Amino acid sequence: MTEELEMIIFSIVGNAGEAKSLAHEALAASFDGNFEKSDKLMKDAEAAILRAHNVQTDLIQKEADGQHVEVTMLFVHAQDHIMTAISEKELIK
């Protein structure tokens, strides 16, 4: 795996992880009745997911353009993170 692909994968994992954390913080804030804070945290979670999704989309576009993207366990792990982050955020929402 190239260093560039490794950095891309870690970007997906990092942003997806941040999105999950923010969504769970938003849930906790809503339990405390702090809906303004909860709304802001959910918007921040959306932004983090969007960053991860944009990186993922870039990889898909490269593959569609004929540039093979190496699929490793780390890459699969990143995809799992983004999928879980999206699911958890939607459930919390």
mmCIF file of N, CA and C in Angstrom:
data_model
loop_
_atom_site.group_PDB
_atom_site.id
_atom_site.type_symbol
_atom_site.label_atom_id
_atom_site.label_comp_id
_atom_site.label_asym_id
_atom_site.label_seq_id
_atom_site.Cartn_x
_atom_site.Cartn_y
_atom_site.Cartn_z
ATOM 1 N N MET A 1 0.852 -1.170 0.000
ATOM 2 C CA MET A 1 0.000 0.000 0.000
ATOM 3 C C MET A 1 0.899 1.234 0.000
ATOM 4 N N THR A 2 0.516 2.197 -0.805
ATOM 5 C CA THR A 2 1.300 3.424 -0.870
ATOM 6 C C THR A 2 1.007 4.294 0.352
ATOM 7 N N GLU A 3 1.949 5.166 0.636
ATOM 8 C CA GLU A 3 1.769 6.093 1.757
ATOM 9 C C GLU A 3 0.577 7.019 1.495
ATOM 10 N N GLU A 4 0.396 7.406 0.225
ATOM 11 C CA GLU A 4 -0.734 8.278 -0.131
ATOM 12 C C GLU A 4 -2.073 7.592 0.171
ATOM 13 N N LEU A 5 -2.214 6.330 -0.234
ATOM 14 C CA LEU A 5 -3.454 5.605 0.026
ATOM 15 C C LEU A 5 -3.671 5.429 1.526
ATOM 16 N N GLU A 6 -2.597 5.166 2.246
ATOM 17 C CA GLU A 6 -2.690 5.021 3.700
ATOM 18 C C GLU A 6 -3.216 6.313 4.341
ATOM 19 N N MET A 7 -2.723 7.446 3.892
ATOM 20 C CA MET A 7 -3.185 8.736 4.432
ATOM 21 C C MET A 7 -4.652 8.982 4.081
ATOM 22 N N ILE A 8 -5.056 8.599 2.882
ATOM 23 C CA ILE A 8 -6.452 8.737 2.467
ATOM 24 C C ILE A 8 -7.346 7.889 3.362
ATOM 25 N N ILE A 9 -6.932 6.667 3.606
ATOM 26 C CA ILE A 9 -7.704 5.756 4.453
ATOM 27 C C ILE A 9 -7.814 6.314 5.871
ATOM 28 N N PHE A 10 -6.714 6.808 6.407
ATOM 29 C CA PHE A 10 -6.755 7.367 7.753
ATOM 30 C C PHE A 10 -7.621 8.622 7.813
ATOM 31 N N SER A 11 -7.705 9.348 6.721
ATOM 32 C CA SER A 11 -8.594 10.511 6.657
ATOM 33 C C SER A 11 -10.051 10.069 6.769
ATOM 34 N N ILE A 12 -10.404 9.005 6.078
ATOM 35 C CA ILE A 12 -11.776 8.482 6.166
ATOM 36 C C ILE A 12 -12.061 8.022 7.588
ATOM 37 N N VAL A 13 -11.163 7.227 8.151
ATOM 38 C CA VAL A 13 -11.360 6.703 9.511
ATOM 39 C C VAL A 13 -11.460 7.843 10.514
ATOM 40 N N GLY A 14 -10.571 8.814 10.417
ATOM 41 C CA GLY A 14 -10.561 9.928 11.363
ATOM 42 C C GLY A 14 -11.827 10.761 11.299
ATOM 43 N N ASN A 15 -12.240 11.112 10.088
ATOM 44 C CA ASN A 15 -13.446 11.918 9.947
ATOM 45 C C ASN A 15 -14.697 11.150 10.344
ATOM 46 N N ALA A 16 -14.757 9.881 9.994
ATOM 47 C CA ALA A 16 -15.909 9.071 10.384
ATOM 48 C C ALA A 16 -15.958 8.904 11.907
ATOM 49 N N GLY A 17 -14.819 8.677 12.519
ATOM 50 C CA GLY A 17 -14.764 8.560 13.975
ATOM 51 C C GLY A 17 -15.183 9.851 14.656
ATOM 52 N N GLU A 18 -14.732 10.974 14.107
ATOM 53 C CA GLU A 18 -15.122 12.273 14.655
ATOM 54 C C GLU A 18 -16.642 12.449 14.537
ATOM 55 N N ALA A 19 -17.204 12.061 13.403
ATOM 56 C CA ALA A 19 -18.649 12.191 13.196
ATOM 57 C C ALA A 19 -19.429 11.368 14.216
ATOM 58 N N LYS A 20 -18.986 10.142 14.451
ATOM 59 C CA LYS A 20 -19.673 9.294 15.449
ATOM 60 C C LYS A 20 -19.598 9.916 16.829
ATOM 61 N N SER A 21 -18.427 10.382 17.209
ATOM 62 C CA SER A 21 -18.263 11.002 18.524
ATOM 63 C C SER A 21 -19.150 12.222 18.683
ATOM 64 N N LEU A 22 -19.182 13.065 17.661
ATOM 65 C CA LEU A 22 -20.004 14.268 17.722
ATOM 66 C C LEU A 22 -21.494 13.926 17.802
ATOM 67 N N ALA A 23 -21.917 12.929 17.063
ATOM 68 C CA ALA A 23 -23.325 12.526 17.107
ATOM 69 C C ALA A 23 -23.700 12.011 18.496
ATOM 70 N N HIS A 24 -22.812 11.249 19.109
ATOM 71 C CA HIS A 24 -23.088 10.750 20.462
ATOM 72 C C HIS A 24 -23.066 11.880 21.484
ATOM 73 N N GLU A 25 -22.193 12.865 21.288
ATOM 74 C CA GLU A 25 -22.204 14.050 22.154
ATOM 75 C C GLU A 25 -23.515 14.804 21.984
ATOM 76 N N ALA A 26 -24.011 14.876 20.759
ATOM 77 C CA ALA A 26 -25.293 15.544 20.493
ATOM 78 C C ALA A 26 -26.430 14.825 21.207
ATOM 79 N N LEU A 27 -26.391 13.524 21.201
ATOM 80 C CA LEU A 27 -27.417 12.741 21.900
ATOM 81 C C LEU A 27 -27.379 13.036 23.400
ATOM 82 N N ALA A 28 -26.183 13.058 23.965
ATOM 83 C CA ALA A 28 -26.041 13.359 25.395
ATOM 84 C C ALA A 28 -26.553 14.761 25.703
ATOM 85 N N ALA A 29 -26.244 15.719 24.838
ATOM 86 C CA ALA A 29 -26.710 17.093 25.047
ATOM 87 C C ALA A 29 -28.232 17.158 24.995
ATOM 88 N N SER A 30 -28.832 16.385 24.112
ATOM 89 C CA SER A 30 -30.299 16.402 24.030
ATOM 90 C C SER A 30 -30.919 15.779 25.280
ATOM 91 N N PHE A 31 -30.290 14.750 25.823
ATOM 92 C CA PHE A 31 -30.781 14.161 27.075
ATOM 93 C C PHE A 31 -30.733 15.181 28.206
ATOM 94 N N ASP A 32 -29.748 16.091 28.147
ATOM 95 C CA ASP A 32 -29.622 17.140 29.150
ATOM 96 C C ASP A 32 -30.540 18.325 28.860
ATOM 97 N N GLY A 33 -31.271 18.263 27.748
ATOM 98 C CA GLY A 33 -32.181 19.345 27.385
ATOM 99 C C GLY A 33 -31.502 20.499 26.669
ATOM 100 N N ASN A 34 -30.246 20.339 26.316
ATOM 101 C CA ASN A 34 -29.493 21.396 25.645
ATOM 102 C C ASN A 34 -29.586 21.177 24.129
ATOM 103 N N PHE A 35 -30.727 21.573 23.569
ATOM 104 C CA PHE A 35 -31.006 21.287 22.162
ATOM 105 C C PHE A 35 -30.207 22.167 21.206
ATOM 106 N N GLU A 36 -29.862 23.371 21.621
ATOM 107 C CA GLU A 36 -29.002 24.214 20.778
ATOM 108 C C GLU A 36 -27.633 23.556 20.581
ATOM 109 N N LYS A 37 -27.066 23.093 21.678
ATOM 110 C CA LYS A 37 -25.769 22.417 21.608
ATOM 111 C C LYS A 37 -25.893 21.143 20.779
ATOM 112 N N SER A 38 -26.973 20.412 20.992
ATOM 113 C CA SER A 38 -27.201 19.177 20.256
ATOM 114 C C SER A 38 -27.279 19.443 18.752
ATOM 115 N N ASP A 39 -28.015 20.476 18.363
ATOM 116 C CA ASP A 39 -28.133 20.817 16.946
ATOM 117 C C ASP A 39 -26.773 21.176 16.345
ATOM 118 N N LYS A 40 -25.976 21.957 17.080
ATOM 119 C CA LYS A 40 -24.658 22.336 16.577
ATOM 120 C C LYS A 40 -23.766 21.107 16.419
ATOM 121 N N LEU A 41 -23.793 20.233 17.401
ATOM 122 C CA LEU A 41 -22.973 19.025 17.331
ATOM 123 C C LEU A 41 -23.391 18.131 16.161
ATOM 124 N N MET A 42 -24.692 18.056 15.900
ATOM 125 C CA MET A 42 -25.152 17.254 14.769
ATOM 126 C C MET A 42 -24.703 17.876 13.442
ATOM 127 N N LYS A 43 -24.706 19.205 13.360
ATOM 128 C CA LYS A 43 -24.203 19.866 12.147
ATOM 129 C C LYS A 43 -22.714 19.599 11.972
ATOM 130 N N ASP A 44 -21.984 19.608 13.075
ATOM 131 C CA ASP A 44 -20.552 19.299 13.017
ATOM 132 C C ASP A 44 -20.336 17.843 12.590
ATOM 133 N N ALA A 45 -21.191 16.946 13.086
ATOM 134 C CA ALA A 45 -21.107 15.529 12.697
ATOM 135 C C ALA A 45 -21.369 15.381 11.198
ATOM 136 N N GLU A 46 -22.360 16.095 10.696
ATOM 137 C CA GLU A 46 -22.663 16.076 9.255
ATOM 138 C C GLU A 46 -21.455 16.531 8.446
ATOM 139 N N ALA A 47 -20.792 17.591 8.912
ATOM 140 C CA ALA A 47 -19.623 18.116 8.204
ATOM 141 C C ALA A 47 -18.495 17.083 8.178
ATOM 142 N N ALA A 48 -18.296 16.393 9.291
ATOM 143 C CA ALA A 48 -17.236 15.377 9.353
ATOM 144 C C ALA A 48 -17.552 14.208 8.419
ATOM 145 N N ILE A 49 -18.819 13.804 8.388
ATOM 146 C CA ILE A 49 -19.214 12.724 7.474
ATOM 147 C C ILE A 49 -19.028 13.176 6.031
ATOM 148 N N LEU A 50 -19.370 14.403 5.742
ATOM 149 C CA LEU A 50 -19.202 14.918 4.386
ATOM 150 C C LEU A 50 -17.733 14.888 3.971
ATOM 151 N N ARG A 51 -16.841 15.252 4.892
ATOM 152 C CA ARG A 51 -15.406 15.199 4.573
ATOM 153 C C ARG A 51 -14.984 13.762 4.249
ATOM 154 N N ALA A 52 -15.426 12.811 5.075
ATOM 155 C CA ALA A 52 -15.092 11.402 4.832
ATOM 156 C C ALA A 52 -15.704 10.933 3.517
ATOM 157 N N HIS A 53 -16.934 11.318 3.271
ATOM 158 C CA HIS A 53 -17.624 10.909 2.046
ATOM 159 C C HIS A 53 -16.945 11.484 0.817
ATOM 160 N N ASN A 54 -16.470 12.723 0.891
ATOM 161 C CA ASN A 54 -15.783 13.330 -0.244
ATOM 162 C C ASN A 54 -14.489 12.590 -0.583
ATOM 163 N N VAL A 55 -13.776 12.164 0.445
ATOM 164 C CA VAL A 55 -12.551 11.379 0.217
ATOM 165 C C VAL A 55 -12.919 10.048 -0.437
ATOM 166 N N GLN A 56 -13.965 9.421 0.073
ATOM 167 C CA GLN A 56 -14.432 8.154 -0.484
ATOM 168 C C GLN A 56 -14.851 8.338 -1.952
ATOM 169 N N THR A 57 -15.567 9.401 -2.236
ATOM 170 C CA THR A 57 -16.020 9.675 -3.598
ATOM 171 C C THR A 57 -14.843 9.883 -4.537
ATOM 172 N N ASP A 58 -13.805 10.559 -4.064
ATOM 173 C CA ASP A 58 -12.595 10.739 -4.881
ATOM 174 C C ASP A 58 -11.991 9.389 -5.265
ATOM 175 N N LEU A 59 -11.967 8.462 -4.321
ATOM 176 C CA LEU A 59 -11.429 7.130 -4.613
ATOM 177 C C LEU A 59 -12.300 6.396 -5.632
ATOM 178 N N ILE A 60 -13.600 6.529 -5.499
ATOM 179 C CA ILE A 60 -14.524 5.889 -6.442
ATOM 180 C C ILE A 60 -14.326 6.464 -7.839
ATOM 181 N N GLN A 61 -14.153 7.781 -7.920
ATOM 182 C CA GLN A 61 -13.935 8.420 -9.214
ATOM 183 C C GLN A 61 -12.624 7.961 -9.855
ATOM 184 N N LYS A 62 -11.588 7.808 -9.035
ATOM 185 C CA LYS A 62 -10.311 7.307 -9.564
ATOM 186 C C LYS A 62 -10.494 5.912 -10.140
ATOM 187 N N GLU A 63 -11.193 5.070 -9.406
ATOM 188 C CA GLU A 63 -11.436 3.697 -9.862
ATOM 189 C C GLU A 63 -12.230 3.718 -11.166
ATOM 190 N N ALA A 64 -13.244 4.576 -11.243
ATOM 191 C CA ALA A 64 -14.066 4.685 -12.452
ATOM 192 C C ALA A 64 -13.252 5.194 -13.634
ATOM 193 N N ASP A 65 -12.218 5.987 -13.365
ATOM 194 C CA ASP A 65 -11.347 6.509 -14.417
ATOM 195 C C ASP A 65 -10.244 5.523 -14.810
ATOM 196 N N GLY A 66 -10.291 4.325 -14.248
ATOM 197 C CA GLY A 66 -9.331 3.298 -14.611
ATOM 198 C C GLY A 66 -8.106 3.225 -13.733
ATOM 199 N N GLN A 67 -8.059 4.019 -12.674
ATOM 200 C CA GLN A 67 -6.932 3.967 -11.740
ATOM 201 C C GLN A 67 -7.290 2.997 -10.621
ATOM 202 N N HIS A 68 -6.697 1.824 -10.656
ATOM 203 C CA HIS A 68 -7.020 0.802 -9.665
ATOM 204 C C HIS A 68 -6.707 1.296 -8.258
ATOM 205 N N VAL A 69 -7.645 1.090 -7.345
ATOM 206 C CA VAL A 69 -7.452 1.421 -5.932
ATOM 207 C C VAL A 69 -7.285 0.105 -5.181
ATOM 208 N N GLU A 70 -6.158 -0.034 -4.518
ATOM 209 C CA GLU A 70 -5.860 -1.258 -3.786
ATOM 210 C C GLU A 70 -6.816 -1.407 -2.602
ATOM 211 N N VAL A 71 -7.488 -2.558 -2.540
ATOM 212 C CA VAL A 71 -8.406 -2.830 -1.445
ATOM 213 C C VAL A 71 -7.672 -3.705 -0.426
ATOM 214 N N THR A 72 -7.488 -3.137 0.765
ATOM 215 C CA THR A 72 -6.808 -3.840 1.852
ATOM 216 C C THR A 72 -7.770 -3.955 3.029
ATOM 217 N N MET A 73 -7.369 -4.688 4.036
ATOM 218 C CA MET A 73 -8.198 -4.771 5.245
ATOM 219 C C MET A 73 -8.364 -3.391 5.876
ATOM 220 N N LEU A 74 -7.339 -2.574 5.803
ATOM 221 C CA LEU A 74 -7.415 -1.219 6.339
ATOM 222 C C LEU A 74 -8.449 -0.395 5.559
ATOM 223 N N PHE A 75 -8.485 -0.578 4.251
ATOM 224 C CA PHE A 75 -9.463 0.122 3.423
ATOM 225 C C PHE A 75 -10.875 -0.341 3.764
ATOM 226 N N VAL A 76 -11.064 -1.637 3.928
ATOM 227 C CA VAL A 76 -12.370 -2.187 4.314
ATOM 228 C C VAL A 76 -12.775 -1.635 5.678
ATOM 229 N N HIS A 77 -11.824 -1.548 6.578
ATOM 230 C CA HIS A 77 -12.068 -0.994 7.908
ATOM 231 C C HIS A 77 -12.559 0.457 7.807
ATOM 232 N N ALA A 78 -11.956 1.232 6.925
ATOM 233 C CA ALA A 78 -12.367 2.624 6.721
ATOM 234 C C ALA A 78 -13.799 2.692 6.199
ATOM 235 N N GLN A 79 -14.126 1.806 5.273
ATOM 236 C CA GLN A 79 -15.483 1.786 4.733
ATOM 237 C C GLN A 79 -16.493 1.422 5.818
ATOM 238 N N ASP A 80 -16.115 0.513 6.679
ATOM 239 C CA ASP A 80 -16.972 0.131 7.802
ATOM 240 C C ASP A 80 -17.197 1.324 8.725
ATOM 241 N N HIS A 81 -16.142 2.085 8.974
ATOM 242 C CA HIS A 81 -16.258 3.267 9.838
ATOM 243 C C HIS A 81 -17.236 4.292 9.266
ATOM 244 N N ILE A 82 -17.115 4.582 7.983
ATOM 245 C CA ILE A 82 -17.989 5.601 7.411
ATOM 246 C C ILE A 82 -19.440 5.118 7.389
ATOM 247 N N MET A 83 -19.655 3.854 7.070
ATOM 248 C CA MET A 83 -21.007 3.314 7.048
ATOM 249 C C MET A 83 -21.629 3.358 8.446
ATOM 250 N N THR A 84 -20.866 2.977 9.443
ATOM 251 C CA THR A 84 -21.361 2.988 10.816
ATOM 252 C C THR A 84 -21.628 4.416 11.287
ATOM 253 N N ALA A 85 -20.755 5.327 10.936
ATOM 254 C CA ALA A 85 -20.941 6.729 11.332
ATOM 255 C C ALA A 85 -22.227 7.286 10.738
ATOM 256 N N ILE A 86 -22.468 7.007 9.481
ATOM 257 C CA ILE A 86 -23.692 7.486 8.834
ATOM 258 C C ILE A 86 -24.914 6.875 9.508
ATOM 259 N N SER A 87 -24.877 5.582 9.752
ATOM 260 C CA SER A 87 -26.015 4.894 10.377
ATOM 261 C C SER A 87 -26.292 5.425 11.780
ATOM 262 N N GLU A 88 -25.244 5.556 12.579
ATOM 263 C CA GLU A 88 -25.427 6.027 13.947
ATOM 264 C C GLU A 88 -25.928 7.468 13.973
ATOM 265 N N LYS A 89 -25.382 8.310 13.101
ATOM 266 C CA LYS A 89 -25.823 9.703 13.053
ATOM 267 C C LYS A 89 -27.302 9.781 12.687
ATOM 268 N N GLU A 90 -27.710 9.000 11.712
ATOM 269 C CA GLU A 90 -29.123 9.020 11.300
ATOM 270 C C GLU A 90 -30.022 8.501 12.413
ATOM 271 N N LEU A 91 -29.594 7.478 13.102
ATOM 272 C CA LEU A 91 -30.382 6.939 14.213
ATOM 273 C C LEU A 91 -30.495 7.957 15.334
ATOM 274 N N ILE A 92 -29.405 8.624 15.652
ATOM 275 C CA ILE A 92 -29.411 9.647 16.718
ATOM 276 C C ILE A 92 -30.269 10.828 16.317
ATOM 277 N N LYS A 93 -30.204 11.195 15.046
ATOM 278 C CA LYS A 93 -31.000 12.305 14.541
ATOM 279 C C LYS A 93 -32.474 12.026 14.765
#
